[in-house]
PDB file of C-alpha atoms and ligand atoms in Angstrom:
ATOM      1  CA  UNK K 206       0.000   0.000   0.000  1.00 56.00           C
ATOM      2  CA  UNK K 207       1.560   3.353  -0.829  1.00 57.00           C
ATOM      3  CA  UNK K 208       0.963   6.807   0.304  1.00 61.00           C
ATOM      4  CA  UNK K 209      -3.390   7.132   0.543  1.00 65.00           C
ATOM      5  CA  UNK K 210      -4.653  10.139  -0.999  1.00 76.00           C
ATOM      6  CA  UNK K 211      -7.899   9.396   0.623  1.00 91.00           C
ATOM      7  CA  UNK K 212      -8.182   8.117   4.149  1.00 97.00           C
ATOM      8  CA  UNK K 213      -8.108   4.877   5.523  1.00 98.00           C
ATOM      9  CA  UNK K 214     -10.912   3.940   7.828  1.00 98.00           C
ATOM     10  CA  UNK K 215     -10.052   1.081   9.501  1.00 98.00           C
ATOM     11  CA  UNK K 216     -13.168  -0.528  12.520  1.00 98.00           C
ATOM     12  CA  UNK K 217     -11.771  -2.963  14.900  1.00 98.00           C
ATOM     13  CA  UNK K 218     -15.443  -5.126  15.764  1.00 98.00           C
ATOM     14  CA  UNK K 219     -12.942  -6.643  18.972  1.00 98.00           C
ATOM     15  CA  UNK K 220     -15.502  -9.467  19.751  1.00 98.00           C
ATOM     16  CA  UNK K 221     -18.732  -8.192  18.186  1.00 98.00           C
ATOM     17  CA  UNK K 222     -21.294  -8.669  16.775  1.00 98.00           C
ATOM     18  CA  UNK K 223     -22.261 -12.124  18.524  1.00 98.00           C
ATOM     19  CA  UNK K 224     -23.166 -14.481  15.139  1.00 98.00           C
ATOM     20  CA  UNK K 225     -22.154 -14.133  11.392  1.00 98.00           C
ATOM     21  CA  UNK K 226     -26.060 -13.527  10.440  1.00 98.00           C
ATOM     22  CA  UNK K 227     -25.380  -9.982  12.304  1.00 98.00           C
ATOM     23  CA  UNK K 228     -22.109  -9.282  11.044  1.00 98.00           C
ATOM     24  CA  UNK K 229     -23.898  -9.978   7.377  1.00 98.00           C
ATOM     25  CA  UNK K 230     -26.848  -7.467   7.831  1.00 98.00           C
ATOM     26  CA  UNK K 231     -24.554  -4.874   9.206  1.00 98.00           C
ATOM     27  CA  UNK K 232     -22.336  -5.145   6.456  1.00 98.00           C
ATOM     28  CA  UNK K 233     -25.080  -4.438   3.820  1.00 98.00           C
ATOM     29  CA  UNK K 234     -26.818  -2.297   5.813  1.00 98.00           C
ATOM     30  CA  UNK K 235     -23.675  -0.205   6.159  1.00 98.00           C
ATOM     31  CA  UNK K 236     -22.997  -0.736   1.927  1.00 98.00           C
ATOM     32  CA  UNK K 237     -26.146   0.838   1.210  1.00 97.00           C
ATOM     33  CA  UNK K 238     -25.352   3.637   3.752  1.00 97.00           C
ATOM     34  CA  UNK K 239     -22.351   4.153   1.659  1.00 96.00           C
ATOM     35  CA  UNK K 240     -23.721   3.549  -1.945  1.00 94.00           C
ATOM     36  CA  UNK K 241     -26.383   5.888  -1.377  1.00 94.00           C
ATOM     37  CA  UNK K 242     -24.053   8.485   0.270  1.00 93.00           C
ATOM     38  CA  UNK K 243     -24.215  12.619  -1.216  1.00 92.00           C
ATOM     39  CA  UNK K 244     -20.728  12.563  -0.429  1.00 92.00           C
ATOM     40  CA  UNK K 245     -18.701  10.751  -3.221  1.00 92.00           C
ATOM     41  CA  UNK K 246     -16.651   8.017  -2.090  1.00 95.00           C
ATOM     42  CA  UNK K 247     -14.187   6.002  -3.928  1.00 95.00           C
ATOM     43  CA  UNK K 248     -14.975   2.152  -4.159  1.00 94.00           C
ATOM     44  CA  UNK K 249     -13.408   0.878  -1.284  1.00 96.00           C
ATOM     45  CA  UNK K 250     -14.266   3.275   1.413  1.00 97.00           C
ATOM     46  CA  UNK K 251     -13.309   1.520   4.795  1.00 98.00           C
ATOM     47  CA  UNK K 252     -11.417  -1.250   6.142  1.00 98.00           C
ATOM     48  CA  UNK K 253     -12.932  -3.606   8.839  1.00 98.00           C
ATOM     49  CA  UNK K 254     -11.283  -5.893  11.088  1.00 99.00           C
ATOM     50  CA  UNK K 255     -13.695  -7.980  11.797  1.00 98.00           C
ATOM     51  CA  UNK K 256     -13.064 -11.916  14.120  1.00 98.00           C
ATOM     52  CA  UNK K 257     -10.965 -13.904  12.074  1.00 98.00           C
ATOM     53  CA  UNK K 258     -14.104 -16.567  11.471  1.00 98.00           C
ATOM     54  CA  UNK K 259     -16.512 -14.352   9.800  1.00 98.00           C
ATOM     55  CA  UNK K 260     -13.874 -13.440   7.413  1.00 98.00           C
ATOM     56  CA  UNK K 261     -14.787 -15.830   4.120  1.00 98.00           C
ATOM     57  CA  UNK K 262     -18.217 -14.601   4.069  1.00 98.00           C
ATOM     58  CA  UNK K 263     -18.040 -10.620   5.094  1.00 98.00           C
ATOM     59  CA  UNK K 264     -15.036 -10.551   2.803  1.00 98.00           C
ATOM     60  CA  UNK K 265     -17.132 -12.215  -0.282  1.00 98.00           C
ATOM     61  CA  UNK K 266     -20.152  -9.349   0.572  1.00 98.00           C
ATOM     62  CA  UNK K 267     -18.727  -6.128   1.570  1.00 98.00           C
ATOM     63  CA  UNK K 268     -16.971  -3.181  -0.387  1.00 98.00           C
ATOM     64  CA  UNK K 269     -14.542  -2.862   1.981  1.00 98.00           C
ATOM     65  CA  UNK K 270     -11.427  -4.227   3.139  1.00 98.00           C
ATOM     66  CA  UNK K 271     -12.150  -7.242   5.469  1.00 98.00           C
ATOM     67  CA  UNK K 272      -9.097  -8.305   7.640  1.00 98.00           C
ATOM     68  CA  UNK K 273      -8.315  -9.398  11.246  1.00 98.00           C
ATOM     69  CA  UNK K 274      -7.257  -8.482  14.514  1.00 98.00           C
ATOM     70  CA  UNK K 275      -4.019 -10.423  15.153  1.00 98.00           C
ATOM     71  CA  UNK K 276      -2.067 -12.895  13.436  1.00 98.00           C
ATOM     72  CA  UNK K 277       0.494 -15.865  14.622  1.00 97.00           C
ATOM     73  CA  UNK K 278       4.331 -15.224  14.114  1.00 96.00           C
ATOM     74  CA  UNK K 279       4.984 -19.051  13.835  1.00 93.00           C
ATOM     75  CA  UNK K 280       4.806 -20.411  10.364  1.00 83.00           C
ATOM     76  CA  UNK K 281       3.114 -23.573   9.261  1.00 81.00           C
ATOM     77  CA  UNK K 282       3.481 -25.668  12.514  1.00 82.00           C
ATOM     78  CA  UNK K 283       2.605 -26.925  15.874  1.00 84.00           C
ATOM     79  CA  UNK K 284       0.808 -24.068  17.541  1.00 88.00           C
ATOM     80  CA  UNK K 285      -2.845 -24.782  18.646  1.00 92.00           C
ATOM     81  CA  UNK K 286      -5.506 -21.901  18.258  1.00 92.00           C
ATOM     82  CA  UNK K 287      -3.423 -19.926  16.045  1.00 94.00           C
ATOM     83  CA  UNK K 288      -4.072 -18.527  12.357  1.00 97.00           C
ATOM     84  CA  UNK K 289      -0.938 -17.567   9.810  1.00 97.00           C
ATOM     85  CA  UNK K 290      -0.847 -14.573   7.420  1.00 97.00           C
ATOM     86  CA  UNK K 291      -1.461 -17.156   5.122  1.00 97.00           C
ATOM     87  CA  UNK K 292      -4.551 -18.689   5.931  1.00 97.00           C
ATOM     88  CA  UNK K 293      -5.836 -15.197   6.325  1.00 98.00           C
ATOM     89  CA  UNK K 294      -5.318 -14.491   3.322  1.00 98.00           C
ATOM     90  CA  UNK K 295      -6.494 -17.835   1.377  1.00 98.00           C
ATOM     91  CA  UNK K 296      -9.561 -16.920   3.553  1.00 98.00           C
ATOM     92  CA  UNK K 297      -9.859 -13.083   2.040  1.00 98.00           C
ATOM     93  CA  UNK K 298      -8.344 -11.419   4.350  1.00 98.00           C
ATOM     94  CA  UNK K 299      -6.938  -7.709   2.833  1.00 98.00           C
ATOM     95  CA  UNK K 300      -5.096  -6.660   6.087  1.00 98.00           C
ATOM     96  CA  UNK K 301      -4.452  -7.571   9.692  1.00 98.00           C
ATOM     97  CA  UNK K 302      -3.696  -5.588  12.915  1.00 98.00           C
ATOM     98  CA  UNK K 303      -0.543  -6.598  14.785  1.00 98.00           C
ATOM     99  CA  UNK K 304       0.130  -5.224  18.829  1.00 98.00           C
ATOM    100  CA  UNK K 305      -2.909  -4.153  19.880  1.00 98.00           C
ATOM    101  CA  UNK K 306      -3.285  -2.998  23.367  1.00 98.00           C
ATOM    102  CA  UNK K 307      -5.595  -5.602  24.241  1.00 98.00           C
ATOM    103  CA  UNK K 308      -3.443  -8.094  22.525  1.00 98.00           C
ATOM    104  CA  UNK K 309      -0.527  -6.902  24.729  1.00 98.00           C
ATOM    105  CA  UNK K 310      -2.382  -6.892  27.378  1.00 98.00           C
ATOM    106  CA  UNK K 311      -2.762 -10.796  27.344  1.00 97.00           C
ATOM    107  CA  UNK K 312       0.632 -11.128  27.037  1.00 97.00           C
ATOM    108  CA  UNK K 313       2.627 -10.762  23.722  1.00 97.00           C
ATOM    109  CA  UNK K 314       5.837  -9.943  23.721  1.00 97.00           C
ATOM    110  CA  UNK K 315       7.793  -7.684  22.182  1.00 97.00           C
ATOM    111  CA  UNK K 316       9.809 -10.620  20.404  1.00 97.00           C
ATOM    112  CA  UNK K 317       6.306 -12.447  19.304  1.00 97.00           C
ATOM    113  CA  UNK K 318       5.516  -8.843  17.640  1.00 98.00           C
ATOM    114  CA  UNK K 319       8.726  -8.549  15.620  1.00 98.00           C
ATOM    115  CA  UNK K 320       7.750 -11.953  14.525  1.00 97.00           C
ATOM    116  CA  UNK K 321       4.427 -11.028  13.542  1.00 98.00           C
ATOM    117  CA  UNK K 322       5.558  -8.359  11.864  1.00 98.00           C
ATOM    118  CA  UNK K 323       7.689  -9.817   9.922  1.00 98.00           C
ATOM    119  CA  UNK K 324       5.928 -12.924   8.808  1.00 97.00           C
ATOM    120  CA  UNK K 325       2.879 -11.373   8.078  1.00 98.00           C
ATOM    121  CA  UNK K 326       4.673  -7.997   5.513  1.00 98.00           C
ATOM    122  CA  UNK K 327       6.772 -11.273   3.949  1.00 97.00           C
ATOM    123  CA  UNK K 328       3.630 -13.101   3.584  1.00 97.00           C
ATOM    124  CA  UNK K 329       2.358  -9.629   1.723  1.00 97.00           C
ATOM    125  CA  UNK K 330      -0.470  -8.976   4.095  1.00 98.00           C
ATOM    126  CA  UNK K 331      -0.477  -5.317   4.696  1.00 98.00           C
ATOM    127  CA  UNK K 332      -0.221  -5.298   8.171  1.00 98.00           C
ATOM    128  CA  UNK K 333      -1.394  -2.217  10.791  1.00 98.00           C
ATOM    129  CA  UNK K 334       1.331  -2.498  13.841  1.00 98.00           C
ATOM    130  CA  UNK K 335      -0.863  -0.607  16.797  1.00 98.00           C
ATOM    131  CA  UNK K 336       1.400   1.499  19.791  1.00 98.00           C
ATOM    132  CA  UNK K 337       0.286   3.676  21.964  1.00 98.00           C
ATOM    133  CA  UNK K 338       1.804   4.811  25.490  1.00 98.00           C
ATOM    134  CA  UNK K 339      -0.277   3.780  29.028  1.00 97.00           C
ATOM    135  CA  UNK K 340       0.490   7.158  30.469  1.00 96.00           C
ATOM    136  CA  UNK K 341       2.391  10.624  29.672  1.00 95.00           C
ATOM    137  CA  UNK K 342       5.064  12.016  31.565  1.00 95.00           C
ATOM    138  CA  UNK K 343       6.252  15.773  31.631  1.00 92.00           C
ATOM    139  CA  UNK K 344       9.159  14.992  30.062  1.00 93.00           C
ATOM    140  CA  UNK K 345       7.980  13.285  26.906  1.00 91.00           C
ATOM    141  CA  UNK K 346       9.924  10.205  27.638  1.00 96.00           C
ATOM    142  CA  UNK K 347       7.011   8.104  26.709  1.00 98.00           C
ATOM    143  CA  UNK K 348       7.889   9.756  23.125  1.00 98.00           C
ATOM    144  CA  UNK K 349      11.117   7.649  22.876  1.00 97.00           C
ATOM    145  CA  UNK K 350       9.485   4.296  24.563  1.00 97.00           C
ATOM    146  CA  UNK K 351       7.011   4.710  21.432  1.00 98.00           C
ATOM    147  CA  UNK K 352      10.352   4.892  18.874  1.00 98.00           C
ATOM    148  CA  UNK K 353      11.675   2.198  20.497  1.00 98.00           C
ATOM    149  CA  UNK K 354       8.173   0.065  20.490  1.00 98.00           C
ATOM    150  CA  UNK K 355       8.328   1.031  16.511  1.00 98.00           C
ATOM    151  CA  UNK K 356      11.935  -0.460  15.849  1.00 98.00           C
ATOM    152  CA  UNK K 357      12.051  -3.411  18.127  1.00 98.00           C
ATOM    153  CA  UNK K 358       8.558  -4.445  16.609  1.00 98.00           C
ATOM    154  CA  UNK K 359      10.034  -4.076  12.871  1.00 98.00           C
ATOM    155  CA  UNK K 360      13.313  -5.355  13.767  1.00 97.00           C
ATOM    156  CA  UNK K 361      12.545  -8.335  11.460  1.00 97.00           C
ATOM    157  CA  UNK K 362      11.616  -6.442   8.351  1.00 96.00           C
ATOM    158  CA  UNK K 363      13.062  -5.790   5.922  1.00 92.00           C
ATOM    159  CA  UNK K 364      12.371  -2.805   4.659  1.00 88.00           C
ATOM    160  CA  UNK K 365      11.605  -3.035   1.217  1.00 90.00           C
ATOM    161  CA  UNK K 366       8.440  -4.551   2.781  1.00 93.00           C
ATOM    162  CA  UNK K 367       7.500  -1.411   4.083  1.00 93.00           C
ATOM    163  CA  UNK K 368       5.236  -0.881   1.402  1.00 92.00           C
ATOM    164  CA  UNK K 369       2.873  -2.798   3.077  1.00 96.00           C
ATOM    165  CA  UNK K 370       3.130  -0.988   6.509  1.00 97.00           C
ATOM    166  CA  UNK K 371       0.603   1.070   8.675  1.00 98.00           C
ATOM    167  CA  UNK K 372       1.260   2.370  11.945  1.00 98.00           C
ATOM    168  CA  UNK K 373      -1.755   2.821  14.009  1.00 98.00           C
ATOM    169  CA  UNK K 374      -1.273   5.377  17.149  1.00 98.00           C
ATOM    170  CA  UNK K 375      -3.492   4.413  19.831  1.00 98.00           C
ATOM    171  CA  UNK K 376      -2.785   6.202  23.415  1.00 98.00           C
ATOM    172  CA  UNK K 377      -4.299   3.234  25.985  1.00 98.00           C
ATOM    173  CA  UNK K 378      -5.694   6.049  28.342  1.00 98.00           C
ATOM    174  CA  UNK K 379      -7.840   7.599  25.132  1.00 98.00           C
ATOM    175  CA  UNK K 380      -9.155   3.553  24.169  1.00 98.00           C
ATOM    176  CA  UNK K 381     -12.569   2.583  25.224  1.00 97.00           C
ATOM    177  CA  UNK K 382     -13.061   5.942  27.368  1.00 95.00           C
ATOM    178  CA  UNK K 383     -14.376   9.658  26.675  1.00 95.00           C
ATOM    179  CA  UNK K 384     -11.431  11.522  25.968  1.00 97.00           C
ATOM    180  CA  UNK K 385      -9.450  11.098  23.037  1.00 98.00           C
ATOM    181  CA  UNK K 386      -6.039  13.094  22.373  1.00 98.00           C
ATOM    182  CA  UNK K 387      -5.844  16.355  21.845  1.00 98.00           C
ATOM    183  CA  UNK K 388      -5.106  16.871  17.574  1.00 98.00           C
ATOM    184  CA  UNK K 389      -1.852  18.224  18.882  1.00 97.00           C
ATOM    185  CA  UNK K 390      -0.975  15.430  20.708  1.00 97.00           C
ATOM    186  CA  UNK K 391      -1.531  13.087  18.216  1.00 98.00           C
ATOM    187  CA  UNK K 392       0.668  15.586  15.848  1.00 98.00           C
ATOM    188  CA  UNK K 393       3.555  14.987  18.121  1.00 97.00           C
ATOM    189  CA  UNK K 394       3.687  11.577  18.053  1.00 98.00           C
ATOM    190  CA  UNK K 395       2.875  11.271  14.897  1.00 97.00           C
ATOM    191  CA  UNK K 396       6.418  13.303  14.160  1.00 97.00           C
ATOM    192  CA  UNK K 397       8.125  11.185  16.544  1.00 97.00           C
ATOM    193  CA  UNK K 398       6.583   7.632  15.211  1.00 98.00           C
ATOM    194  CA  UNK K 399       8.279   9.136  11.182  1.00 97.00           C
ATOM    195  CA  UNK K 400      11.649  10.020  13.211  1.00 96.00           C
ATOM    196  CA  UNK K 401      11.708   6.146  14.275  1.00 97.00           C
ATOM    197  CA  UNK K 402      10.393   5.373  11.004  1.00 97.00           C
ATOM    198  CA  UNK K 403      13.279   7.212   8.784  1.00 96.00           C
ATOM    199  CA  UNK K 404      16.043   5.841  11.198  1.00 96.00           C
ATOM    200  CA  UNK K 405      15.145   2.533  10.206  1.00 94.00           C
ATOM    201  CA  UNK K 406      14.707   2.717   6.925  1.00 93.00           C
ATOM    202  CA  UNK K 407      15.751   6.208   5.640  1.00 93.00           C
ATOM    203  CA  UNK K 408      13.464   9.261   5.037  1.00 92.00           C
ATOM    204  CA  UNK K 409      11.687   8.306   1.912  1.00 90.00           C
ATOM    205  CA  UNK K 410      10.603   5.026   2.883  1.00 89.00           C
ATOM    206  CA  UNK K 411       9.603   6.980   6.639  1.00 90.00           C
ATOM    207  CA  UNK K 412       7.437   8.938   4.303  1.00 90.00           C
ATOM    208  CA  UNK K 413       5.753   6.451   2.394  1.00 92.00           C
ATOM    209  CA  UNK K 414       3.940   4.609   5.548  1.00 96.00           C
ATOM    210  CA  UNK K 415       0.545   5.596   6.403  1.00 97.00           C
ATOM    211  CA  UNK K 416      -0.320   6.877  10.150  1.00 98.00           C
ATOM    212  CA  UNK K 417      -3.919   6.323  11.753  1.00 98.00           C
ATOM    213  CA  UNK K 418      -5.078   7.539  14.808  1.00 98.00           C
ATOM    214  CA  UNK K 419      -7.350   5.384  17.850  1.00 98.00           C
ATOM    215  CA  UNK K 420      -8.949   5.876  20.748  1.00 98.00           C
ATOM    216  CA  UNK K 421     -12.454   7.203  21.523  1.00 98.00           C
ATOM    217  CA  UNK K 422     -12.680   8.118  17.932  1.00 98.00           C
ATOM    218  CA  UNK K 423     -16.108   9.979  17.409  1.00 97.00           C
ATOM    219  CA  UNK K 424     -18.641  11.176  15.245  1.00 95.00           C
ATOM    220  CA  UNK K 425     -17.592  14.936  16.186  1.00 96.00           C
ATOM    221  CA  UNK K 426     -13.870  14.556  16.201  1.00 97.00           C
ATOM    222  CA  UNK K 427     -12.876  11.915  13.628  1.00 98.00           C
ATOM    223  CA  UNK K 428     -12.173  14.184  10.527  1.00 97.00           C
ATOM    224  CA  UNK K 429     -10.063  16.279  13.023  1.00 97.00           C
ATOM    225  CA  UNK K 430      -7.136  14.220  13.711  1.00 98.00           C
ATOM    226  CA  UNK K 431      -7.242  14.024   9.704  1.00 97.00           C
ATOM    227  CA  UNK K 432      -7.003  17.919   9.301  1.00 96.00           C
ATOM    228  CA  UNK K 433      -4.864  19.020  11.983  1.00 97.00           C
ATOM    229  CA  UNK K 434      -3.665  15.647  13.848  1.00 97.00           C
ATOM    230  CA  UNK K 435      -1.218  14.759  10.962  1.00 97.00           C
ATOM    231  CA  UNK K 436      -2.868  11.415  10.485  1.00 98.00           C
ATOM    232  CA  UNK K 437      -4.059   9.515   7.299  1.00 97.00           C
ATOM    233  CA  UNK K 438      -6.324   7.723   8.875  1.00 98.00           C
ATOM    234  CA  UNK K 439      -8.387   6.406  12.053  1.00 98.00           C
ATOM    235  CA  UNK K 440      -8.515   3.103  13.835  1.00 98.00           C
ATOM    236  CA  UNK K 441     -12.065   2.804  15.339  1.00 98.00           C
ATOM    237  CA  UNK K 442     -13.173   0.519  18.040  1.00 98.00           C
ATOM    238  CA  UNK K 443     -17.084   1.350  19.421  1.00 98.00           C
ATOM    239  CA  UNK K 444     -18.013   3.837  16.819  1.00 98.00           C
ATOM    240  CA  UNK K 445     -17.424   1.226  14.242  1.00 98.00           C
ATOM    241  CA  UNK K 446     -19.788  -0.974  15.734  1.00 98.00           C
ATOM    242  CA  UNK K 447     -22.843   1.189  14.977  1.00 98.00           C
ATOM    243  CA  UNK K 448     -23.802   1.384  11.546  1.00 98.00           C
ATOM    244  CA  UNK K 449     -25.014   4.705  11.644  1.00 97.00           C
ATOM    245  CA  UNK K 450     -22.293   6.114  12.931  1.00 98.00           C
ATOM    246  CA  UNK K 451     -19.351   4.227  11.022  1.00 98.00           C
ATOM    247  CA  UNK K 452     -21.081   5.399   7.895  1.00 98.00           C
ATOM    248  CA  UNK K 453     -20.940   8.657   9.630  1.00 97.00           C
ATOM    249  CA  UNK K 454     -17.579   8.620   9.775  1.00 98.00           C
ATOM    250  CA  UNK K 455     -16.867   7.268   6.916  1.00 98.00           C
ATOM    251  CA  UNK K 456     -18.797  10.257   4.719  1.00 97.00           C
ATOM    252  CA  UNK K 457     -17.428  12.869   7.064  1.00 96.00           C
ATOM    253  CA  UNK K 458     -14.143  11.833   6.471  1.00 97.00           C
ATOM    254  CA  UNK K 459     -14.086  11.654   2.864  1.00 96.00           C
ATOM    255  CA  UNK K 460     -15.938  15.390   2.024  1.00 93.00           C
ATOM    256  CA  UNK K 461     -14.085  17.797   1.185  1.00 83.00           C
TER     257      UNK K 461
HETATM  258  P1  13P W1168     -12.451   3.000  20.891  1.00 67.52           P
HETATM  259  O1  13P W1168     -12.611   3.707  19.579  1.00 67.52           O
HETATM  260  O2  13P W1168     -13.670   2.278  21.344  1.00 67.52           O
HETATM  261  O3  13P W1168     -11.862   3.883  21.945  1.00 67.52           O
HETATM  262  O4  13P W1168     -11.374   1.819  20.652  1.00 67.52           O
HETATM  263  C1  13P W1168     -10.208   2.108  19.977  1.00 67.52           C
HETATM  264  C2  13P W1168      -9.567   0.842  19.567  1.00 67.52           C
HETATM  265  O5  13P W1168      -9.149   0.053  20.396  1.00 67.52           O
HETATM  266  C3  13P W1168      -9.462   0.576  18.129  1.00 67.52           C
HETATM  267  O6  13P W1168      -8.545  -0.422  17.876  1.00 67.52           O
END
C-alpha cells in the first residue's frame, strides 16, 4: 500500500457482533449507507477488522477491506488456536492488525511482535502495527518508549516490505473511554513515530507509511485528527460498531 490520498478507515469489531447472520446485515446495511451516500466516495471506502471466522463470508459481501485483529508469528506448525498470514489471506483477508493494546495486554511480547511483523509484511499482508503509550510524563519520555516500540517491533523487516506498513497510534488512556487526544498530541507523536520510522529505513521510505489515529474516535472529532492531527487515517473501536455512525464517519471523512 503506498501513500493514501484518501483516508483509511479502519473498525476494529474486537468481539462483536455475537453471530455471522449480524455481522452480514450490518455489512449491507452499512454498503447501502455508503452507496447511497451525497458525499462521493471512492470504491473501497473503509477497512474492517472484523473476528478472524466471519472473514470468508463478510469478505465475499462487503466493499470494503475485510481483515483481522491479530495474526500468529509461527509459520506452518505446531501451535494450537493460532491462524498464519497465510490462511488469512487464502480466507480473504486484505489486512491484519498486529500489537494491539488488548493483545498486549494478554501477554505478547515484544519478540512475538517482531515476529508477527515480519511474517505477516513477507507473507504480503499489509499489516497495521498498533502502539500507543499507558500514560504521559512531563518529560515526553514516553515519546522515545514509542520509537523504540516502533523499531524493536520491525526489527525483522526488511524494509523493502514497508510498502505494506501502517502504523496505528493508539494512546491506551484515550481507548474505550471519553477523551481522546488532543489533535496536537496526536501531531507529536505522529512526528516522533516518522523520526523512528526514517532511522530505520531512511526518510523516503519513513514517508511512504501511512499513520492512523485510535482511541475514543467519534462522530464529532474523527475528521479532526485528519485535518490538523497529521494522520491519514483512524482506527475505530465502538463507533465502528454502529452502523449509523461508522457510515458517519466514513462520509465525514471523505468530504471535502
Ligand atoms: P475505541 O474507539 O472504542 O476507543 O477503541 C479504539 C480501539 O481500540 C481501536 O482499535
Amino acid at each position: 500500500m503506498t501513500k493514501r490520498t484518501t483516508p483509511i478507515i479502519v473498525g476494529n469489531w474486537k468481539t462483536t457482533p455475537a453471530t455471522l447472520d449480524v455481522a452480514v446485515k450490518f455489512i449491507k446495511q452499512l454498503d447501502k449507507k455508503c452507496t447511497t451516500s451525497k458525499i462521493k466516495l471512492p470504491k473501497k471506502a473503509y477497512y474492517l477488522a472484523v473476528p478472524d471466522i466471519f472473514i470468508p463470508t463478510l469478505s465475499e459481501i462487503s466493499s470494503g477491506y475485510i481483515g483481522s485483529q491479530n495474526v500468529s508469528g509461527i509459520s506452518l506448525g505446531q501451535e494450537t488456536g493460532s491462524t498464519i498470514p497465510s490462511m488469512l489471506l487464502s480466507g480473504g483477508a486484505t489486512f491484519t492488525l498486529v500489537g494491539h493494546s488488548e493483545v498486549r495486554a494478554r501477554g505478547e511480547t515484544i519478540d512475538e511482535r517482531a515476529h508477527k511483523m515480519a511474517l505477516s509484511l513477507q507473507s504480503k499482508l499489509p499489516t497495521i502495527l498498533c502502539v500507543g503509550e499507558h500514560t504521559r510524563d512531563k518529560e515526553g519520555k514516553y515519546l522515545a518508549k514509542l520509537e523504540e516500540d516502533v523499531k524493536q517491533s520491525l526489527s525483522l523487516v526488511k524494509r523493502n516490505l514497508f510498502e505494506n506498513l501502517i502504523i496505528a497510534y493508539e494512546p491506551v488512556w484515550a481507548i474505550g473511554g471519553d477523551t481522546p487526544a488532543t489533535t496536537h498530541e496526536c501531531f507529536e507523536v505522529v512526528i516522533a513515530l516518522r523520526r523512528a520510522l526514517a532511522s530505520i529505513a531512511g526518510i523516503d521510505y519513513a514517508k511512504r507509511v501511512n499513520i492512523l489515529y485510535g482511541g475514543t474516535v467519534a462522530k464529532d472529532n474523527a475528521k479532526l485528527f485528519i485535518t490538523d492531527g497529521g494522520v491519514d487515517g483512524l482506527l475505530i473501536g465502538r463507533a465502528s460498531q454502529e452502523i449509523t455512525t461508522f457510515a458517519n464517519i466514513i462520509t465525514s471523512c471523505h468530504s471535502s
